[in-house]
Coordinates of C-alpha atoms and ligand atoms in Angstrom, one line a residue:
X97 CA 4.1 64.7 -69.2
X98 CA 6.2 65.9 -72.4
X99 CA 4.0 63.5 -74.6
X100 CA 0.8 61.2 -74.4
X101 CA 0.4 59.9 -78.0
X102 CA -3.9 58.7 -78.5
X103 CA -3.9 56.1 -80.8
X104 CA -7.0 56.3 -82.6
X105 CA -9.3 59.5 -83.2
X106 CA -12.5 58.4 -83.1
X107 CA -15.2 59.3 -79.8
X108 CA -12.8 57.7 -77.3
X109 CA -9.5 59.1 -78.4
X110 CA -10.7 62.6 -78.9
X111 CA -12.1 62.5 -75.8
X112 CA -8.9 61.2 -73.9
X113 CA -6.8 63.7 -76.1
X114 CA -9.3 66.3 -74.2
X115 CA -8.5 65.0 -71.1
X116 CA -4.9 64.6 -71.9
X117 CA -4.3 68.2 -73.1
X118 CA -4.3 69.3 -69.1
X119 CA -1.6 67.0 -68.3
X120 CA 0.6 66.2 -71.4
X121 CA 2.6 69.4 -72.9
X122 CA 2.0 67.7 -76.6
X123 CA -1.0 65.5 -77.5
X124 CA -0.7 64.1 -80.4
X125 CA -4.0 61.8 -81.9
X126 CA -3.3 59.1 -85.1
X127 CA -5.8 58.4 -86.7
X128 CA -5.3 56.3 -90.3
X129 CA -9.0 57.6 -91.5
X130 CA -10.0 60.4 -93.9
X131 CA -13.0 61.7 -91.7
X132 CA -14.7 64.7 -94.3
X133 CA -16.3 67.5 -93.1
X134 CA -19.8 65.3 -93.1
X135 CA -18.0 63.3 -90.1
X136 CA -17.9 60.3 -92.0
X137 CA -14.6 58.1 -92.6
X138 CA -14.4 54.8 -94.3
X139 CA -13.4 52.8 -91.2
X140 CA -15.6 52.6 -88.6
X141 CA -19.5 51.9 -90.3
X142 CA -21.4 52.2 -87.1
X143 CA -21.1 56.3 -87.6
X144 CA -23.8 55.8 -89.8
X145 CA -26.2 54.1 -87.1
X146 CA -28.5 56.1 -84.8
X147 CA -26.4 56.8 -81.8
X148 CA -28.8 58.0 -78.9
X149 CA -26.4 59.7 -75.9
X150 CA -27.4 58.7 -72.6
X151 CA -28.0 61.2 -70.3
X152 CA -24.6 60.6 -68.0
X153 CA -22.9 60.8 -71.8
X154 CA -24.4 63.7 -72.0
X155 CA -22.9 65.4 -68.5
X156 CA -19.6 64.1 -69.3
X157 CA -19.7 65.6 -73.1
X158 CA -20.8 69.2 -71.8
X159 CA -18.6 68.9 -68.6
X160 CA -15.2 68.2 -71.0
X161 CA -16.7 70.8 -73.6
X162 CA -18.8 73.3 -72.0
X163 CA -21.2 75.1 -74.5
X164 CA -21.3 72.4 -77.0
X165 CA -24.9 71.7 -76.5
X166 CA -25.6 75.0 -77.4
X167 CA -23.3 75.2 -80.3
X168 CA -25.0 71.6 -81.6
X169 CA -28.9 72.8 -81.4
X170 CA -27.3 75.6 -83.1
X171 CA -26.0 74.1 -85.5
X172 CA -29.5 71.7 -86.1
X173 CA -29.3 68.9 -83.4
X174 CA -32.7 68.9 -80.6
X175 CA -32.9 68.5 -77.4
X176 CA -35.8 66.3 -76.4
X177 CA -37.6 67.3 -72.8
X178 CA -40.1 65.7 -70.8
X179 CA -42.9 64.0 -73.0
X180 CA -40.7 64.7 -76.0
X181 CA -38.4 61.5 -75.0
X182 CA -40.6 58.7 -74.9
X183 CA -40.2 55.0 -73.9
X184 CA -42.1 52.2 -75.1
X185 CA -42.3 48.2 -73.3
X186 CA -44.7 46.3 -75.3
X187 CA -45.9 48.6 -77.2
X188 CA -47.0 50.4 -74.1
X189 CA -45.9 54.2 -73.2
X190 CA -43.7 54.0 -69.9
X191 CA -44.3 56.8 -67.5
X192 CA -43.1 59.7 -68.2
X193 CA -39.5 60.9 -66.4
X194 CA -40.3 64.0 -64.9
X195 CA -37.0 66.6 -66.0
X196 CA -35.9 63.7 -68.6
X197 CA -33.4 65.4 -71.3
X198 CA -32.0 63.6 -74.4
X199 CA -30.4 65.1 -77.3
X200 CA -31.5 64.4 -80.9
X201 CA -28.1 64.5 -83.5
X202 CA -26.1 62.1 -85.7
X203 CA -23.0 60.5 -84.7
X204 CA -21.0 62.3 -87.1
X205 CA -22.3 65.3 -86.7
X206 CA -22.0 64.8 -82.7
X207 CA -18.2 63.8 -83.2
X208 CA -17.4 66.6 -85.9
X209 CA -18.5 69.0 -83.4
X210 CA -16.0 67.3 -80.5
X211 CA -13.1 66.8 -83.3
X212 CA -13.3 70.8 -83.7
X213 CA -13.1 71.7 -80.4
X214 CA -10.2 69.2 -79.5
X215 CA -8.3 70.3 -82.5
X216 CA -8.7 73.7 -81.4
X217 CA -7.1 73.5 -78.0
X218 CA -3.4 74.3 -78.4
X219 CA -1.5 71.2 -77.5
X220 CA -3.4 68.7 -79.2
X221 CA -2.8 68.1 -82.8
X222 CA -3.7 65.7 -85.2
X223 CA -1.5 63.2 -87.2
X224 CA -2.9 60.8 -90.7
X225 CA -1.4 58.4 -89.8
X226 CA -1.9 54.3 -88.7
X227 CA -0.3 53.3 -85.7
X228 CA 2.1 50.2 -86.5
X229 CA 3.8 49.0 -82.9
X230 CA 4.9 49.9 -79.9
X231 CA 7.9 51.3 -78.6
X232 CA 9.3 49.6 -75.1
X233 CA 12.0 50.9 -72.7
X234 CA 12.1 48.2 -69.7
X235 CA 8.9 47.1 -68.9
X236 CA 7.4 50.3 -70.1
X237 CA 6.0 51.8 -73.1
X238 CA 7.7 55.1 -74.9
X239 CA 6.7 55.2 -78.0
X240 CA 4.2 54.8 -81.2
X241 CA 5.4 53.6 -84.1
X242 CA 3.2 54.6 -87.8
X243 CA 3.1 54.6 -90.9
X244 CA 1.6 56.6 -94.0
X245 CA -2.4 55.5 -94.8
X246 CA -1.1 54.1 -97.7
X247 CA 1.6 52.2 -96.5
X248 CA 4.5 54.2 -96.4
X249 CA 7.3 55.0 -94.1
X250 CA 5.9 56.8 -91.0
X251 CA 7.3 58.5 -88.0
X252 CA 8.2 57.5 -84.1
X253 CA 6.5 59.4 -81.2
X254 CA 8.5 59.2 -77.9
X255 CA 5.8 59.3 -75.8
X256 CA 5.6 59.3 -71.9
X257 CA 1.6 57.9 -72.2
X258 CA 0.3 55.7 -75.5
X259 CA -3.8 55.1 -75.2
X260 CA -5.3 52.5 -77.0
X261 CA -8.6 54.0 -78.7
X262 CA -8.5 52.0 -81.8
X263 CA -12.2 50.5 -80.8
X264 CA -13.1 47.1 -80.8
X265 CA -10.9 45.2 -83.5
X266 CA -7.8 47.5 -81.5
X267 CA -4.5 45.4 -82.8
X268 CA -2.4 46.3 -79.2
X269 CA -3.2 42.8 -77.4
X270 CA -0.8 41.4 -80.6
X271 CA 1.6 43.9 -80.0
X272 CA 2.0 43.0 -76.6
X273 CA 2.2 39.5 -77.4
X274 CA 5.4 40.2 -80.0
X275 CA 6.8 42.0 -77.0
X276 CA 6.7 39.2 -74.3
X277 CA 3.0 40.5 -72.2
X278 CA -0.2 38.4 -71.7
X279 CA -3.4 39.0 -73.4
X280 CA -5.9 40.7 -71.1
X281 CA -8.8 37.8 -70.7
X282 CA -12.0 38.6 -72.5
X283 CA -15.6 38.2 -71.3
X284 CA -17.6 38.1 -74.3
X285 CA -21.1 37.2 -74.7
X286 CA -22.8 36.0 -78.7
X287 CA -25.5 37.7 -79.5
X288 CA -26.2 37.9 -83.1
X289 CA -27.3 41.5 -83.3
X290 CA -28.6 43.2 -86.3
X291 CA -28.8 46.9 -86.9
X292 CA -30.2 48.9 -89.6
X293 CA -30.6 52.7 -89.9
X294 CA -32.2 54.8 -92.3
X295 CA -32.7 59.0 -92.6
X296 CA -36.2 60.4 -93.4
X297 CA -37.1 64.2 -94.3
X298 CA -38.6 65.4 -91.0
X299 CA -42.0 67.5 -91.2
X300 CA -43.9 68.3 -88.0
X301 CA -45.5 64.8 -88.7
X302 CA -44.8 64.1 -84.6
X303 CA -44.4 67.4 -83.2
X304 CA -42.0 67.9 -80.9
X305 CA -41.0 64.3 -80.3
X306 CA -37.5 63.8 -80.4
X307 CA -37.0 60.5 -79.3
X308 CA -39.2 57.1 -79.3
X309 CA -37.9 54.3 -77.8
X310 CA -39.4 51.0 -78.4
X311 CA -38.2 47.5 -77.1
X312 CA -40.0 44.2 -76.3
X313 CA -40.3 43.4 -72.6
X314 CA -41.7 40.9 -70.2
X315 CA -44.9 40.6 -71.4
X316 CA -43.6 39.1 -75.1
X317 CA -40.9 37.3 -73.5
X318 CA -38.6 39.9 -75.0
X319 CA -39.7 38.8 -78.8
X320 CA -40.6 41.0 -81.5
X321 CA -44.6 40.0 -81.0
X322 CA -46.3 42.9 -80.1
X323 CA -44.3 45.6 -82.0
X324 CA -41.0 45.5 -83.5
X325 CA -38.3 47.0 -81.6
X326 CA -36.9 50.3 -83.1
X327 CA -36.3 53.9 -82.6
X328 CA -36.0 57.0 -83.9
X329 CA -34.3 60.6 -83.3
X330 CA -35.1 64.0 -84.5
X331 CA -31.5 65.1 -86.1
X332 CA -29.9 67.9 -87.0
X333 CA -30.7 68.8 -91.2
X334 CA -34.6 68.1 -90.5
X335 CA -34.0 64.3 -90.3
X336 CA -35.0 61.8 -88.6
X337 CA -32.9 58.7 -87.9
X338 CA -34.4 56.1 -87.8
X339 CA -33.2 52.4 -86.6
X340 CA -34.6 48.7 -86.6
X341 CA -32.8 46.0 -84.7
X342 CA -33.2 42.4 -85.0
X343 CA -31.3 39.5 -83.5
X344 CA -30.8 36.2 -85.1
X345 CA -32.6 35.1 -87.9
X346 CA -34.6 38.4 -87.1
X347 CA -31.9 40.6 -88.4
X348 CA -33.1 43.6 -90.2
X349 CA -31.8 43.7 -93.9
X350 CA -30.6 46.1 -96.6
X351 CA -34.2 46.6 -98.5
X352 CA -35.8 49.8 -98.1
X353 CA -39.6 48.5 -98.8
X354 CA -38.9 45.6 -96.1
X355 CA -37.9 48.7 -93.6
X356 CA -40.7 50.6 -94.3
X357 CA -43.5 47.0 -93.8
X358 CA -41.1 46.6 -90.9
X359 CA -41.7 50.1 -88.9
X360 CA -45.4 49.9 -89.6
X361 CA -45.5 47.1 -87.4
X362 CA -43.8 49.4 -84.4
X363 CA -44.9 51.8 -82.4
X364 CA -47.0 55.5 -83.2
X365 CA -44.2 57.7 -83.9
X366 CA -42.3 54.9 -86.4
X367 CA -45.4 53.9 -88.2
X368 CA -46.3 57.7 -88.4
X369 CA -43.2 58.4 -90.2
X370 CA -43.2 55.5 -92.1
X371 CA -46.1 57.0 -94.0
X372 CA -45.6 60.3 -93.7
X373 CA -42.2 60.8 -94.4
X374 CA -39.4 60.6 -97.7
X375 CA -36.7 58.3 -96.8
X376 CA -33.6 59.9 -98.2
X377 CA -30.9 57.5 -99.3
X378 CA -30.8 53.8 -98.6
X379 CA -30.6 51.3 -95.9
X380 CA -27.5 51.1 -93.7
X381 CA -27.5 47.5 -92.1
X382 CA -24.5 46.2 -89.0
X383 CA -23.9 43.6 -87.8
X384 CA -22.7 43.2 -84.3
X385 CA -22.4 39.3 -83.5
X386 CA -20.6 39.4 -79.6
X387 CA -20.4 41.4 -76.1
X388 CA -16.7 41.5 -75.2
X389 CA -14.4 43.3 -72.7
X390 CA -11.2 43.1 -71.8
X391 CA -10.5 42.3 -68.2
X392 CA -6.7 44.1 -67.3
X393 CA -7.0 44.6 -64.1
X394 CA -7.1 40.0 -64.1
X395 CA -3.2 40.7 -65.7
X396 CA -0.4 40.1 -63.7
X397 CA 2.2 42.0 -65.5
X398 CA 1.2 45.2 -68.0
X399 CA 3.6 47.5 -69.1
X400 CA 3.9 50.9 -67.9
X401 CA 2.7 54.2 -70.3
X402 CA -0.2 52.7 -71.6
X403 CA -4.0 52.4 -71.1
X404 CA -7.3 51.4 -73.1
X405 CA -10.1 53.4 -73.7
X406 CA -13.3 52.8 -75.5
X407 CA -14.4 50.1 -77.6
X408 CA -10.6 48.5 -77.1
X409 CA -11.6 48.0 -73.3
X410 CA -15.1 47.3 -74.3
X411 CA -16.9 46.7 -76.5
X412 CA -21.1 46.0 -75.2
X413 CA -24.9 45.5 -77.0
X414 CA -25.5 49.1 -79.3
X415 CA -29.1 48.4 -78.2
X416 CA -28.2 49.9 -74.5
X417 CA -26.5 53.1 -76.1
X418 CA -23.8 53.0 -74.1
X419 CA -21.0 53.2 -75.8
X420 CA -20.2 56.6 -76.2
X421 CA -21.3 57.4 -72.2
X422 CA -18.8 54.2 -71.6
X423 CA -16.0 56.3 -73.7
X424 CA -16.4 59.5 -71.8
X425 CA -16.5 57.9 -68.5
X426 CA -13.1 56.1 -69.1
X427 CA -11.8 59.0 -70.0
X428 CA -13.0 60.6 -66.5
X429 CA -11.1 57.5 -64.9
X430 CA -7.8 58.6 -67.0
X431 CA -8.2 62.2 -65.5
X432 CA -8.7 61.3 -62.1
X433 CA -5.5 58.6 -62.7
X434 CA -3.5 61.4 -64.1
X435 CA -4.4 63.9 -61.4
X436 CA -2.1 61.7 -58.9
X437 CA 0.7 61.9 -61.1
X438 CA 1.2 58.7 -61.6
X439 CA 4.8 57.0 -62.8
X440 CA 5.2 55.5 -66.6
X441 CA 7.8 53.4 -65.2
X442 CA 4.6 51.3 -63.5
X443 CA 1.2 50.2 -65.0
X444 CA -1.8 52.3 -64.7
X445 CA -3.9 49.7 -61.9
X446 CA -5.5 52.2 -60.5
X447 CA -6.7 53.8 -63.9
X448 CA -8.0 50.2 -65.0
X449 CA -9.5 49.7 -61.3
X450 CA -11.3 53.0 -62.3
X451 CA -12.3 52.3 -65.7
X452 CA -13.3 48.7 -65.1
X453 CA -15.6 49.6 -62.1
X454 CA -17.6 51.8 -65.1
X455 CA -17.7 48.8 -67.5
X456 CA -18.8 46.5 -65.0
X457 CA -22.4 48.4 -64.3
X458 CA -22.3 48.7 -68.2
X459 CA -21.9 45.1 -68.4
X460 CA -23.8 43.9 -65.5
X461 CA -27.0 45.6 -67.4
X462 CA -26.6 44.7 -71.1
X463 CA -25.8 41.2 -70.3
X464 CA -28.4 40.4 -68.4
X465 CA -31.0 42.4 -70.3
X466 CA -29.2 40.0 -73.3
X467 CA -29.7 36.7 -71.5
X468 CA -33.7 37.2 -71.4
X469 CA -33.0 36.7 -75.1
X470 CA -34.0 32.9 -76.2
X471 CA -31.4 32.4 -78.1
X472 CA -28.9 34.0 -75.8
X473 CA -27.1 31.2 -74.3
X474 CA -24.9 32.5 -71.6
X475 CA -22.5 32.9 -69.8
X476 CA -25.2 32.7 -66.9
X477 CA -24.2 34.8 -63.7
X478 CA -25.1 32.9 -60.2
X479 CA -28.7 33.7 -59.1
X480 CA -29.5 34.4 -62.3
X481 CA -33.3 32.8 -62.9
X482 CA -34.4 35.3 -59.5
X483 CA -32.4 37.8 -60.7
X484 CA -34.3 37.7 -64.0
X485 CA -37.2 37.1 -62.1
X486 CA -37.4 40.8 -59.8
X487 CA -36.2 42.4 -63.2
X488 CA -38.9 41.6 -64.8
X489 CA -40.9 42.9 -61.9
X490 CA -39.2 46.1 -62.1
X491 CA -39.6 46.5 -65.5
X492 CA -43.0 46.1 -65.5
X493 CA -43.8 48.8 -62.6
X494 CA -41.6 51.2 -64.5
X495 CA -44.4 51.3 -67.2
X496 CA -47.0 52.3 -64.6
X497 CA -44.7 54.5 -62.1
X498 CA -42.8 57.5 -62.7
X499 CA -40.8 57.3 -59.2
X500 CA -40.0 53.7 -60.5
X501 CA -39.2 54.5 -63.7
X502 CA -36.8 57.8 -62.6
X503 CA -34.8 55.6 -60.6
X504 CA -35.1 52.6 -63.5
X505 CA -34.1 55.0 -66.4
X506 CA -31.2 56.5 -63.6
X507 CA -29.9 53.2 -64.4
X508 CA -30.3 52.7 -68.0
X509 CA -28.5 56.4 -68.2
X510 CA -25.6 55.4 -66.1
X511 CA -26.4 58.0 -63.8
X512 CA -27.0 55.4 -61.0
X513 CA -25.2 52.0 -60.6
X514 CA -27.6 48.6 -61.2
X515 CA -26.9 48.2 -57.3
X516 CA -29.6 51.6 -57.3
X517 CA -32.1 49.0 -58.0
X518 CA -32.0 46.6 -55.2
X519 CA -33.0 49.6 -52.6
X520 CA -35.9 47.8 -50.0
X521 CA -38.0 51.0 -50.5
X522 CA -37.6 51.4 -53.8
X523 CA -38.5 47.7 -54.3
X524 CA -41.1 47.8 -51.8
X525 CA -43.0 50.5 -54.1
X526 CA -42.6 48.6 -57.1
X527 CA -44.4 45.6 -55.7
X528 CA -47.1 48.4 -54.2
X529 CA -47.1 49.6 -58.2
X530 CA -48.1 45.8 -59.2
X531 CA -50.6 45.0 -56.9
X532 CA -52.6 48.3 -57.3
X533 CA -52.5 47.7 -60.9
Ligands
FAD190 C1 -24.5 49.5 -84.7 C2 -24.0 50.3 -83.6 C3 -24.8 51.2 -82.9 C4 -24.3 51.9 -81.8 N1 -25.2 52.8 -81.2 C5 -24.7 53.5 -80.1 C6 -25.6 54.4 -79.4 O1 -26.7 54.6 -79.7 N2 -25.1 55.0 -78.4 C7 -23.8 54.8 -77.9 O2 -23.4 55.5 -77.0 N3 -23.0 54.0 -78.5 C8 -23.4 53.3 -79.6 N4 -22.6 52.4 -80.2 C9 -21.2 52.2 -79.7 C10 -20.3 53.3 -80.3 O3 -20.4 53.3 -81.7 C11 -18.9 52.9 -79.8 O4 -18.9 52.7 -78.4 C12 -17.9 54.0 -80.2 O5 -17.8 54.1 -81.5 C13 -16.6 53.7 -79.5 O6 -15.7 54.7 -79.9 P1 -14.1 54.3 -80.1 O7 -13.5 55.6 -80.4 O8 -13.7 53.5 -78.9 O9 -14.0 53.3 -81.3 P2 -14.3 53.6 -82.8 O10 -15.4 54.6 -83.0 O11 -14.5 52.3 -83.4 O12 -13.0 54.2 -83.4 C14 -11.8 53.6 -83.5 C15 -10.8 54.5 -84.2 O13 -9.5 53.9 -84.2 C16 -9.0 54.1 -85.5 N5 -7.9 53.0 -85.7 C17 -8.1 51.7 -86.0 N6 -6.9 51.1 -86.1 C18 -5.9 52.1 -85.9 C19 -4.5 52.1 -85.9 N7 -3.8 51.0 -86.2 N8 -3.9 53.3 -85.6 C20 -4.6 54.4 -85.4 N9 -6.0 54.4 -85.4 C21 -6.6 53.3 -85.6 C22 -10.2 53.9 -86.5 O14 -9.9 54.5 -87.7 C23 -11.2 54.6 -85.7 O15 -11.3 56.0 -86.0 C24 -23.0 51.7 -81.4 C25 -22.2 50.8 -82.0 C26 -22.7 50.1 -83.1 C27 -21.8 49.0 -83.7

């Protein structure tokens, strides 16, 4: 390609423009924010909530960008081994993953260090600028329209490829609509989520813990009884990050003395830090109220030159951290699309076969988990109450087993699909787990 134009340059689009710089000559990323060297911009407020990376996140990010682990613990950020990544169900420490790995940094300073490295390859560069519109030759896209951040005139990029990474509240389905196309259809589930993160000065209060994990299961009907759900992350600076989530009238708010009452009522490591440790700054709350992807491959008709990426295809519960893994691994799909040279002149199916197949284990996970929520009210999938039913089971063996929980947290990871879990010997040692006790 002469061009592929990424519209958008947050985690999704620098990572597509990473992907893209093998196969376009020119890469050029929009991206309307002023992003500082702190990795903070104005427009997308979840940068400042903890963002964990799972563990096939992980693979993708050091596969695209070899080293950059080792440049980010450099640079501050940890990476958590063994009992220093720890999972709690009820208040109760799952068994531990033997070879488990998760790194400990903020999302800003994660995505600073992948904005570096994607402006320093040679045929990717980056343009302040808002994308406005689409450009259409035939039934195809071939070029990007922008204008100036404040308004102003901007310019046209031809462009053989245009990628949608403008995240969740993308404007391209009303572009398309101006232009004569369908609006992909949306699955979307309410949930009423709310987030709130806070940084602490980090001692050796907890050692070398650099995750807890802690979530209601089963046993509380999936309500904040026995402990409140939250989690924290040893970050780069000598922080910790610490989050509290909430969902309906259990929202967590902006007060920093509620915060502190509220993670004494969680597990060890959050209560520890609650009184051992200075918050620093306030209280960031989010609110996240739906579930929602859109479904192109359900299109008849989608112009050529153009995909979706990221929070624009979709957009799922922050609670599951998968997000960023979801962005990396659509970009993956756009590689191995781009490696059969495919035409602009037709639409990208078999990228959006590709991407979609990701999204649906993504989906197929959160939403269920999200449905054992009382106040969750569907959409219920078929089978549902026995589905719900052997989850439950499952979950509650991967407390006592590490074998069970391996292969439980494979899932959770996105290293395995949710079909991993529906294995006859694998079940058949879970139900051994629960009857031995
Ligand atoms: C509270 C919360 C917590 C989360 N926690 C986690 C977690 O722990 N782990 C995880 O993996 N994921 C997590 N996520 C999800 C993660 O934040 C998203 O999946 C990720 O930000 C998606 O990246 P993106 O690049 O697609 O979209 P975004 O990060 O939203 O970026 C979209 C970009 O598009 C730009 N843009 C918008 N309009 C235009 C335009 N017209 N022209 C050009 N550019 C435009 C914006 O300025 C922005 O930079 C969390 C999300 C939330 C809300």
């Amino acid at each position: 390609m002469k061009r592929a134009v990424v519209m958008g340059g947050s985690y999704a689009g620098l990572f597509a423009a990473r992907v893209l710089s093998d196969h376009a000559e020119d890469v050029v990323v929009v991206e309307p924010d002023a992003i500082g060297p702190d990795g903070l911009g104005r427009l997308t407020p979840q940068r400042h909530q903890l963002h964990a990376l799972l563990s096939m996140g992980h693979t993708q990010l050091e596969r695209w960008f070899p080293g950059i682990t080792d440049d980010l613990v450099k640079g501050g950020a940890l990476l958590g081994e063994g009992e220093d990544v720890r999972f709690y169900l009820d208040g109760r420490l799952k068994a531990p993953v033997p070879g488990a790995r998760m790194l400990g940094a903020t999302r800003p300073f994660l995505e600073g260090h992948l904005r570096r490295r994607v402006e320093g390859l040679g045929n990717v560069r980056s343009v302040r600028a808002r994308a406005t519109g689409l450009v259409f030759r035939g039934d195809r896209v071939a070029g990007v329209t922008t204008e100036a951040p404040g308004g102003g005139a901007g310019e046209t990029f031809d462009a053989d490829l245009a990628v949608d990474a403008m995240g969740r509240n993308s404007p391209l389905e009303d572009w398309l609509v101006r232009h004569g196309w369908d609006r992909a259809p949306v699955d979307g589930m309410r949930i009423d989520l709310g987030y709130a993160t806070a940084l602490f000065r980090r001692g050796d209060e907890l050692g070398g813990t650099v995750v807890a994990h802690s979530s209601p299961g089963p046993a509380s009907g999936y309500l904040p009884t026995v402990t409140e759900p939250g989690a924290l992350t040893a970050v780069e600076g000598d922080r910790w990050s610490v989050v509290l989530a909430g969902y309906a009238g259990h929202r967590p708010g902006p007060d920093p003395e509620e915060f502190l009452r509220r993670m004494r009522r969680c597990v060890d490591p959050l209560r520890t830090v609650a009184d051992a440790s200075p918050m620093i700054g306030g209280v960031r709350t989010y609110r996240f109220v739906e579930s929602r992807r859109r479904v192109h491959t359900r299109l008849d008709r989608f112009p050529g030159g153009l995909v979706v990426v990221g929070d624009a295809l979709a957009s799922v519960n922050p609670v599951y951290g998968q997000g960023l893994t979801l962005a990396a691994l659509a970009s993956n799909a756009l590689g191995a699309h781009l490696r059969a040279a495919p035409s602009p002149h037709v639409p990208a199916r078999d990228y959006f076969r590709l991407a979609e197949a990701v999204v649906d284990g993504a989906w197929e996970l959160s939403t269920a988990a999200d449905l054992a929520q009382p106040h969750v009210t569907g959409p219920y999938p078929r089978g549902y109450r026995v589905r719900k039913w052997v989850a439950d089971r499952l979950t509650e063996a991967s407390v006592l087993d590490s074998a069970v929980n391996a292969r439980y947290m494979g899932v959770v990871n996105m290293e395995l699909p949710p079909k991993a879990l529906t294995d006859v010997r694998f079940l058949a040692r879970a139900a051994r787990v629960l009857i031995d006790g």
